[in-house]
Short mmCIF file of N, CA, C and O in Angstrom, two decimals:
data_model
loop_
_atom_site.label_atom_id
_atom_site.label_comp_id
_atom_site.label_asym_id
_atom_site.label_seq_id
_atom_site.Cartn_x
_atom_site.Cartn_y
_atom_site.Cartn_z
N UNK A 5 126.25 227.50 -10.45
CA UNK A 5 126.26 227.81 -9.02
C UNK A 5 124.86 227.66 -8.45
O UNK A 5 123.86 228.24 -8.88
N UNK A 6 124.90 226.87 -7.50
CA UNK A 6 123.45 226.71 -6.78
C UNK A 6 122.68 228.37 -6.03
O UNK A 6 123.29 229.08 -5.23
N UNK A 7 121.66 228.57 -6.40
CA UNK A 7 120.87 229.19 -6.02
C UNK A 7 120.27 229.59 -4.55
O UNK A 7 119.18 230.15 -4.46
N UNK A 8 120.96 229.32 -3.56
CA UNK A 8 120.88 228.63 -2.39
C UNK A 8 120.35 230.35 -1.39
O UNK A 8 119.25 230.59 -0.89
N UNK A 9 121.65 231.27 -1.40
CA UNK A 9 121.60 232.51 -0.87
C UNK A 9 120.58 233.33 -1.48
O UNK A 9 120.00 234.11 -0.73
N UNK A 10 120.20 233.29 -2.92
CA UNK A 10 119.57 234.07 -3.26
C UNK A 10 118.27 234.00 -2.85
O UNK A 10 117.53 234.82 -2.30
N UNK A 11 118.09 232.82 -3.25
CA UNK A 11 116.19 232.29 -2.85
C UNK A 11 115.94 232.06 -1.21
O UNK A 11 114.89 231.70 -0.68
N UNK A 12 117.06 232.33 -0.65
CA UNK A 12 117.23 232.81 1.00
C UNK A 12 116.31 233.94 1.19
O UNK A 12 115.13 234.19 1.42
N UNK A 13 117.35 234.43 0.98
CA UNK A 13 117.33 236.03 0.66
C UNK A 13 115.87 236.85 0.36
O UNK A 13 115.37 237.79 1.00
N UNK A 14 115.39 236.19 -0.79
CA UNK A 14 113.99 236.13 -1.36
C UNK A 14 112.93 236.09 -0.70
O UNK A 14 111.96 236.81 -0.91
N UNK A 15 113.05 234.78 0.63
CA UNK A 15 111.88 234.40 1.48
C UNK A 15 112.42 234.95 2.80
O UNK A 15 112.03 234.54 3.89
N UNK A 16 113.37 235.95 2.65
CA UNK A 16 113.56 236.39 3.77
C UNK A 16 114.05 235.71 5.59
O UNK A 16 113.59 235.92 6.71
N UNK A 17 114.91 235.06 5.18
CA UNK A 17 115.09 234.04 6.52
C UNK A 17 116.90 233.71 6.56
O UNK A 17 117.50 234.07 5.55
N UNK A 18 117.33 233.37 7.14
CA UNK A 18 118.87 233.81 7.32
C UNK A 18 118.96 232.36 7.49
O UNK A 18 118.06 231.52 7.46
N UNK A 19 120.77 232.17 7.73
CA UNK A 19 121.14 230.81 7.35
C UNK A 19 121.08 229.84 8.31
O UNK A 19 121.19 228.64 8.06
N UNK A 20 120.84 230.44 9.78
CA UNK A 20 120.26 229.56 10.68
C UNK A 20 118.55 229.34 10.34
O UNK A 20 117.85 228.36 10.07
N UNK A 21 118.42 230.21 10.44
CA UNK A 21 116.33 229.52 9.85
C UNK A 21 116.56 228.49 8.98
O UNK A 21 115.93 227.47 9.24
N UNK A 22 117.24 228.46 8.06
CA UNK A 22 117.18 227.52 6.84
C UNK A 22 117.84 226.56 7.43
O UNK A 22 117.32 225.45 7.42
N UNK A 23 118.60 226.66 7.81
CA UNK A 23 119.13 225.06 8.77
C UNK A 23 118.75 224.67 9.15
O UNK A 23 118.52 223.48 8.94
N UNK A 24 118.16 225.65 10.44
CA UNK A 24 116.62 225.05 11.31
C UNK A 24 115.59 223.73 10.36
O UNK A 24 115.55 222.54 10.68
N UNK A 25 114.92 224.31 9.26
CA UNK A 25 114.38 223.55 8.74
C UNK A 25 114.77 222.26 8.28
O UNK A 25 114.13 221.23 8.48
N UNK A 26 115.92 222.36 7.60
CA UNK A 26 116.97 220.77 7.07
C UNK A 26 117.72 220.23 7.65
O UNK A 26 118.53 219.36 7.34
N UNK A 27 117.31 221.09 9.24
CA UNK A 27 118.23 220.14 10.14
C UNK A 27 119.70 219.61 10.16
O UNK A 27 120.29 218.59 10.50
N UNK A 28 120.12 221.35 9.39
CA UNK A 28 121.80 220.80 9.33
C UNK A 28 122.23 222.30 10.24
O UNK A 28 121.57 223.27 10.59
N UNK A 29 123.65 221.90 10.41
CA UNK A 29 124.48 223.47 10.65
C UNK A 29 123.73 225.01 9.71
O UNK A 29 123.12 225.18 8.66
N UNK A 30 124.31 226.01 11.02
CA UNK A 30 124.16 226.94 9.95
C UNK A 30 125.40 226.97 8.77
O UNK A 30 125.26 227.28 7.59
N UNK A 31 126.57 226.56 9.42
CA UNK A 31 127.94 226.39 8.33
C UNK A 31 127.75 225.40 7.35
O UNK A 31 128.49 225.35 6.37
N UNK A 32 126.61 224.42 7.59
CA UNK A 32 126.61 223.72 6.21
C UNK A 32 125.83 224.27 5.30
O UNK A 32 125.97 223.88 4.14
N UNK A 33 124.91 225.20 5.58
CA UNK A 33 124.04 226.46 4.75
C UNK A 33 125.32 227.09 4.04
O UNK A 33 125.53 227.04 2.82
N UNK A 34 126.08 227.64 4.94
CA UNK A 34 126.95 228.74 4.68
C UNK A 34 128.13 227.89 3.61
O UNK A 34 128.58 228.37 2.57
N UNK A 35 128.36 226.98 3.98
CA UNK A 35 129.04 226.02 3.03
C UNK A 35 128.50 225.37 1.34
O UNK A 35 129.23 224.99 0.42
N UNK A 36 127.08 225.44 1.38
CA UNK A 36 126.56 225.40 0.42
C UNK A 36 126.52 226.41 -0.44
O UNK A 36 126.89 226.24 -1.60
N UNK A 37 126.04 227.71 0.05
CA UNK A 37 125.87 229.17 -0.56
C UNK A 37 127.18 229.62 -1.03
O UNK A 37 127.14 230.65 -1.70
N UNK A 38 128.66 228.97 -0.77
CA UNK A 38 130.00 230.09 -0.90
C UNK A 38 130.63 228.62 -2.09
O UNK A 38 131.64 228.52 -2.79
N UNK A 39 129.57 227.77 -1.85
CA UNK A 39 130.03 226.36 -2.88
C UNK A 39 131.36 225.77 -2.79
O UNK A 39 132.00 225.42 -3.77
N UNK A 40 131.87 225.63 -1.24
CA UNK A 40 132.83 224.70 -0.71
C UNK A 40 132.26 223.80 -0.74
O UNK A 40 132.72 222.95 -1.50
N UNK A 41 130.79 223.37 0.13
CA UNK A 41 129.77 221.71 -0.59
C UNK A 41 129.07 222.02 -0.89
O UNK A 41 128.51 223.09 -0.66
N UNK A 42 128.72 220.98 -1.70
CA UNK A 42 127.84 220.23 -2.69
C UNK A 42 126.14 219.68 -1.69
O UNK A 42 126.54 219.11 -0.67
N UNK A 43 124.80 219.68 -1.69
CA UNK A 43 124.43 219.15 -1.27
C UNK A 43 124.04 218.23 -1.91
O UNK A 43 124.04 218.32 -3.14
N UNK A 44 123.56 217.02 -1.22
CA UNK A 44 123.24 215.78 -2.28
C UNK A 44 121.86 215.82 -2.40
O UNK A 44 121.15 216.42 -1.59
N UNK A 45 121.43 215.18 -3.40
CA UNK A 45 120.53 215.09 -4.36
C UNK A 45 119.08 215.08 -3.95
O UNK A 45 118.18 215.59 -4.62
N UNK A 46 118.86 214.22 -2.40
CA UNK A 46 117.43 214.55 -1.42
C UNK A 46 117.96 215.67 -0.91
O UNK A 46 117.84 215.73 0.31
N UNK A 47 118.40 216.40 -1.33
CA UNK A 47 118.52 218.08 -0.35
C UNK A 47 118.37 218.84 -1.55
O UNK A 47 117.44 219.64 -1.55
N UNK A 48 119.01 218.77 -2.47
CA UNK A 48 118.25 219.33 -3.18
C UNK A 48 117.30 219.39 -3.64
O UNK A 48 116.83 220.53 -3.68
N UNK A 49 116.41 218.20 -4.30
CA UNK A 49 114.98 217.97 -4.18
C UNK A 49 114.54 218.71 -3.26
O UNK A 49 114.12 219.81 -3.65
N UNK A 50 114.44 218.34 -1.31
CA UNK A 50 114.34 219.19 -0.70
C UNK A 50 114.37 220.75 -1.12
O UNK A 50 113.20 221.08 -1.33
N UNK A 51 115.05 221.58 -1.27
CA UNK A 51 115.52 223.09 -1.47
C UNK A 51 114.51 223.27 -2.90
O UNK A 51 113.57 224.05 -3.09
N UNK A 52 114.97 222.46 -3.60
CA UNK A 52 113.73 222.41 -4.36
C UNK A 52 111.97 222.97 -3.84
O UNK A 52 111.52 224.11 -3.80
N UNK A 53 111.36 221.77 -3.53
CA UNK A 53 110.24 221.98 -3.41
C UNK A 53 109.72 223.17 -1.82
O UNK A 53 108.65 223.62 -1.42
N UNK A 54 110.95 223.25 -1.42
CA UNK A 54 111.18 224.28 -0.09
C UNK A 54 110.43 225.88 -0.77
O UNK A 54 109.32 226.38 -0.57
N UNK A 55 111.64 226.35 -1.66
CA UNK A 55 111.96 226.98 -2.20
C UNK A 55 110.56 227.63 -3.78
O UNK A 55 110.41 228.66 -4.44
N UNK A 56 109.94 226.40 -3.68
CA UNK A 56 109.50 226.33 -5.12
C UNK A 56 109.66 226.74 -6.33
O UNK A 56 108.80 227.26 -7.05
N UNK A 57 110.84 226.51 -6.60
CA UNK A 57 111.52 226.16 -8.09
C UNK A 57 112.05 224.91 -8.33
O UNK A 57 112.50 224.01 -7.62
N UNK A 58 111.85 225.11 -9.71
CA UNK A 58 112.61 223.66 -10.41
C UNK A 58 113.65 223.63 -9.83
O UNK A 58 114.13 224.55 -9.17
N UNK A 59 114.38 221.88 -10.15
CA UNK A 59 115.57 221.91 -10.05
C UNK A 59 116.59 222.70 -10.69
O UNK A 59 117.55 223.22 -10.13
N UNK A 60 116.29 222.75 -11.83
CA UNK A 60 116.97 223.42 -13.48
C UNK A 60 117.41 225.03 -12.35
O UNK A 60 118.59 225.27 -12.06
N UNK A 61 116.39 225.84 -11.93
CA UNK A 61 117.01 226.80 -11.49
C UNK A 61 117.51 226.87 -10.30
O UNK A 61 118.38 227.73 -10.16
N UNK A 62 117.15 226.06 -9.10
CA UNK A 62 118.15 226.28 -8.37
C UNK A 62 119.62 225.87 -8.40
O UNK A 62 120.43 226.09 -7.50
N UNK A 63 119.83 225.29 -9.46
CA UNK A 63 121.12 224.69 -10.24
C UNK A 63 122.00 225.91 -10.78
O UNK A 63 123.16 226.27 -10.60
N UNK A 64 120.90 226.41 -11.54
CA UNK A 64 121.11 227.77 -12.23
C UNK A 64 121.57 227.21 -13.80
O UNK A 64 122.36 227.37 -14.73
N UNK A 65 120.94 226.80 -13.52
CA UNK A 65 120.63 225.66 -15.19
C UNK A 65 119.65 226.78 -16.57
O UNK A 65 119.92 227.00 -17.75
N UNK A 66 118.55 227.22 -15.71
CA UNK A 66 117.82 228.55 -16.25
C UNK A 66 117.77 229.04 -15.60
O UNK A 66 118.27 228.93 -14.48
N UNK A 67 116.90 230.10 -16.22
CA UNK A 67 116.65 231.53 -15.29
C UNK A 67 114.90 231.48 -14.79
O UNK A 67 114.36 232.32 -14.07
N UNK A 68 114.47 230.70 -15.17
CA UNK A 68 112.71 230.29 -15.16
C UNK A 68 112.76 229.28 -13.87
O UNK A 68 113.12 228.11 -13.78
N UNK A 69 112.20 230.33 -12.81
CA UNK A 69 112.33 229.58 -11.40
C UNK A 69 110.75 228.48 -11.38
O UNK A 69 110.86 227.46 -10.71
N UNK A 70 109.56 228.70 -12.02
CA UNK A 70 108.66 228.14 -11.59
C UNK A 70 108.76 226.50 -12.13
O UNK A 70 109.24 226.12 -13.20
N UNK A 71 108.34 225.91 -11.35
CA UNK A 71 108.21 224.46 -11.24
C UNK A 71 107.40 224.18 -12.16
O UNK A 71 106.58 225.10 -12.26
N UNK A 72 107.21 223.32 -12.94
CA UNK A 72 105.82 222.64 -13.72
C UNK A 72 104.24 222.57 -13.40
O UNK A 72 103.28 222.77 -14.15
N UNK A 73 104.33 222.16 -11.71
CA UNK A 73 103.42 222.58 -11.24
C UNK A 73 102.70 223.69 -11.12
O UNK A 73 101.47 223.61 -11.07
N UNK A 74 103.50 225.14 -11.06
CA UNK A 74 102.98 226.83 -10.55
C UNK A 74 102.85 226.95 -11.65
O UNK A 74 101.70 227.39 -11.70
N UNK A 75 103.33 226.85 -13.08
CA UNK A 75 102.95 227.29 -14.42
C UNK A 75 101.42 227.05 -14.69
O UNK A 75 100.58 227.93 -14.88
N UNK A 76 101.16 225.36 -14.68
CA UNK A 76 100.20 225.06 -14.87
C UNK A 76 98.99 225.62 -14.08
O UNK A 76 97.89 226.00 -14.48
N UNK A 77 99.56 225.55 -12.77
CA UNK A 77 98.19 226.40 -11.61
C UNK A 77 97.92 227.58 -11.92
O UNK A 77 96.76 227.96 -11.72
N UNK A 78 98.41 228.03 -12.21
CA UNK A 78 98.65 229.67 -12.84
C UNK A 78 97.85 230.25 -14.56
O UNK A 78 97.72 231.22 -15.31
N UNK A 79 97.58 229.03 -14.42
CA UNK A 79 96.91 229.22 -15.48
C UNK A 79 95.31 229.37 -15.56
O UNK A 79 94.81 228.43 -16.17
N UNK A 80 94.54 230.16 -15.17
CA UNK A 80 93.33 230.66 -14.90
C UNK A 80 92.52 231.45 -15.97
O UNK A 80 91.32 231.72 -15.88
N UNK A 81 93.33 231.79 -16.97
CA UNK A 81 92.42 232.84 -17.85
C UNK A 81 91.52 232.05 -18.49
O UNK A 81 90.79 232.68 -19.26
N UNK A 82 91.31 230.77 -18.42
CA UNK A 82 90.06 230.06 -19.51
C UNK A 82 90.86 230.15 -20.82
O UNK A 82 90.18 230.72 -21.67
N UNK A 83 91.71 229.89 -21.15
CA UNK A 83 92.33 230.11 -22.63
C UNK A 83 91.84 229.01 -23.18
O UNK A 83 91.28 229.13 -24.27
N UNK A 84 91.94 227.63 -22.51
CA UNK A 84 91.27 226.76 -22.60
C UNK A 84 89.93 226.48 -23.21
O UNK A 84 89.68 225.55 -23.97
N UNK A 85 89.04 227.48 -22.74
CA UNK A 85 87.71 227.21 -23.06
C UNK A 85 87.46 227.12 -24.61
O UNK A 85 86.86 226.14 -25.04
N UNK A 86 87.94 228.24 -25.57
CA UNK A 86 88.01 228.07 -26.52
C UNK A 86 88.14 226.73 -27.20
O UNK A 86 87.36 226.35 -28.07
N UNK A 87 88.81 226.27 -26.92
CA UNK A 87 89.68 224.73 -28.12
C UNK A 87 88.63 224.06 -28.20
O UNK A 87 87.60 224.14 -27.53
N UNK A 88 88.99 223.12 -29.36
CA UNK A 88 88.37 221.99 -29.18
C UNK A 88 88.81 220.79 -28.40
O UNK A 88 89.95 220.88 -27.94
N UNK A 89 88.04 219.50 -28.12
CA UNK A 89 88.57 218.80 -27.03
C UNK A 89 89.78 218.15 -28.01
O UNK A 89 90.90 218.35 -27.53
N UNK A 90 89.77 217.87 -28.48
CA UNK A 90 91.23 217.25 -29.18
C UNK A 90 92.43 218.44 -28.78
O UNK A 90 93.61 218.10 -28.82
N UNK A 91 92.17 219.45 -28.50
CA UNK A 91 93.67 220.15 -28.23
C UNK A 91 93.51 220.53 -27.00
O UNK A 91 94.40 221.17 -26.44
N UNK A 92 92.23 220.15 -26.30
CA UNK A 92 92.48 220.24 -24.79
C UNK A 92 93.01 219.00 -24.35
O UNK A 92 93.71 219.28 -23.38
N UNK A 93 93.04 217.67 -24.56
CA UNK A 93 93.36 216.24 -24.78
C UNK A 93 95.47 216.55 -24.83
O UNK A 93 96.37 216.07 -24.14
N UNK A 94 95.49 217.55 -25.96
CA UNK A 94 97.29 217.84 -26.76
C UNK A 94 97.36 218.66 -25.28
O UNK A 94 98.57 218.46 -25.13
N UNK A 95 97.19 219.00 -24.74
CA UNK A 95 97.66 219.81 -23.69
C UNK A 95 98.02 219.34 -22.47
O UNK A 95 98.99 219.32 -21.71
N UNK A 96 96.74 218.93 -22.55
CA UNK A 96 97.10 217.84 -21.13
C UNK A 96 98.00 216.91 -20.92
O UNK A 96 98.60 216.66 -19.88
N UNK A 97 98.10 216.15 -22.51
CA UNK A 97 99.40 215.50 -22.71
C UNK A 97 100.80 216.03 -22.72
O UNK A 97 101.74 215.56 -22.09
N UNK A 98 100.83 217.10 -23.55
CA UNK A 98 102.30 217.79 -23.02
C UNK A 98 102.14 218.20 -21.31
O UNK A 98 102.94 218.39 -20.39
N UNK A 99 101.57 218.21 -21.38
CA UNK A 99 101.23 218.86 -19.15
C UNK A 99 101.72 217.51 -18.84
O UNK A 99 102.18 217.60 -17.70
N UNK A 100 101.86 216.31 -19.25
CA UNK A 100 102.24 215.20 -18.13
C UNK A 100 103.45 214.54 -18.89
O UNK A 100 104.11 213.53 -18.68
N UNK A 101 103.48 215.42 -19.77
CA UNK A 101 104.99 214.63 -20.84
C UNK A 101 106.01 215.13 -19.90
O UNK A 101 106.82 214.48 -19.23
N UNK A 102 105.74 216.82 -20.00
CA UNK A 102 106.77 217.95 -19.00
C UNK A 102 107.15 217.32 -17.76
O UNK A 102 108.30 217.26 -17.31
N UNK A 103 106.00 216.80 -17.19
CA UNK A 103 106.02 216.30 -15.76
C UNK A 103 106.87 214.88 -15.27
O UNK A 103 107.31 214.43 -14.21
N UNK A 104 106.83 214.51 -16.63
CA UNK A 104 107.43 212.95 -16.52
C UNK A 104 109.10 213.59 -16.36
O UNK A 104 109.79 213.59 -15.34
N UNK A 105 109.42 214.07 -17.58
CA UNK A 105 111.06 214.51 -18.13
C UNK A 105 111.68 215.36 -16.53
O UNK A 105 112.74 215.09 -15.98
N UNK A 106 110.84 216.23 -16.14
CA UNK A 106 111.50 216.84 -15.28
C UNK A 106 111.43 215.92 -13.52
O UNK A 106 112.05 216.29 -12.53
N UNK A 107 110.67 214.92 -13.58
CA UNK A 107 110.38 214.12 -12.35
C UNK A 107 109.88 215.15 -11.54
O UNK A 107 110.49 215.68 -10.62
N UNK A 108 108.76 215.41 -11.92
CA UNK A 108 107.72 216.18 -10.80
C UNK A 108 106.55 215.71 -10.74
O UNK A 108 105.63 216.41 -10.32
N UNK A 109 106.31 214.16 -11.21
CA UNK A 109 104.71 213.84 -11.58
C UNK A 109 104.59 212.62 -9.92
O UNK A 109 104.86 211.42 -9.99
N UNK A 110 104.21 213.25 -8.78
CA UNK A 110 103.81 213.24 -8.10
C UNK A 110 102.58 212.81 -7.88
O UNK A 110 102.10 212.87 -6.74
#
C-alpha cells in the first residue's frame, strides 16, 4: 500500500495542499491514499523526492524511509577519519553502487 496519507499527515498539509502542488484533484489525492488509483511512475518519483523517501518506502516495500542521499548526508561523526584511504575509496564505492541500483545517482 502506498504511503501517500501517512507522509501527508507527517508534513502536515491536507489533500488539497498536496494537490495544489501536483497539480491534480484533491479526489485524485484522495483516490490514491484509499488505493482505488494507482499513480504512475513520474508521480511517484515525484512523491518520492516531495516527500523524501525512497521509493522502496513509499511503496511500503520497507520500513526505512530515508533516501540514499539523507543517509549519506547524515553522516557527520568523522567515522571516516580513522580508515585508511583504501576503505575510504570501499565506501565511496558502495555509496555510488547503492545509488546506481536504487536510481538516485543524480
Amino acid at each position: 500500500m502506498i504511503r501517500i496519507k501517512e507522509l501527508r499527515q507527517k508534513k502536515g498539509i491536507n489533500q488539497a495542499e498536496l494537490a495544489k502542488v501536483f497539480g491534480v484533484s484533491q479526489q485524485t489525492i484522495s483516490s490514491y491514499e484509499k488505493g482505488i488509483r494507482e499513480p504512475d511512475i513520474e508521480t511517484l518519483n515525484n512523491l518520492s523526492d516531495f516527500f523524501n523517501v525512497s521509493l522502496d518506502y513509499l511503496l511500503g516495500k520497507t520500513n526505512i524511509p530515508d533516501t540514499v542521499e539523507t543517509l549519506a548526508l547524515s553522516r557527520k561523526d568523522g567515522y571516516e577519519d580513522d580508515l585508511p584511504e583504501e576503505a575510504k575509496k570501499e565506501i565511496e564505492n558502495f555509496k555510488e553502487f547503492i545509488k546506481q541500483k536504487y536510481g538516485r545517482n543524480k
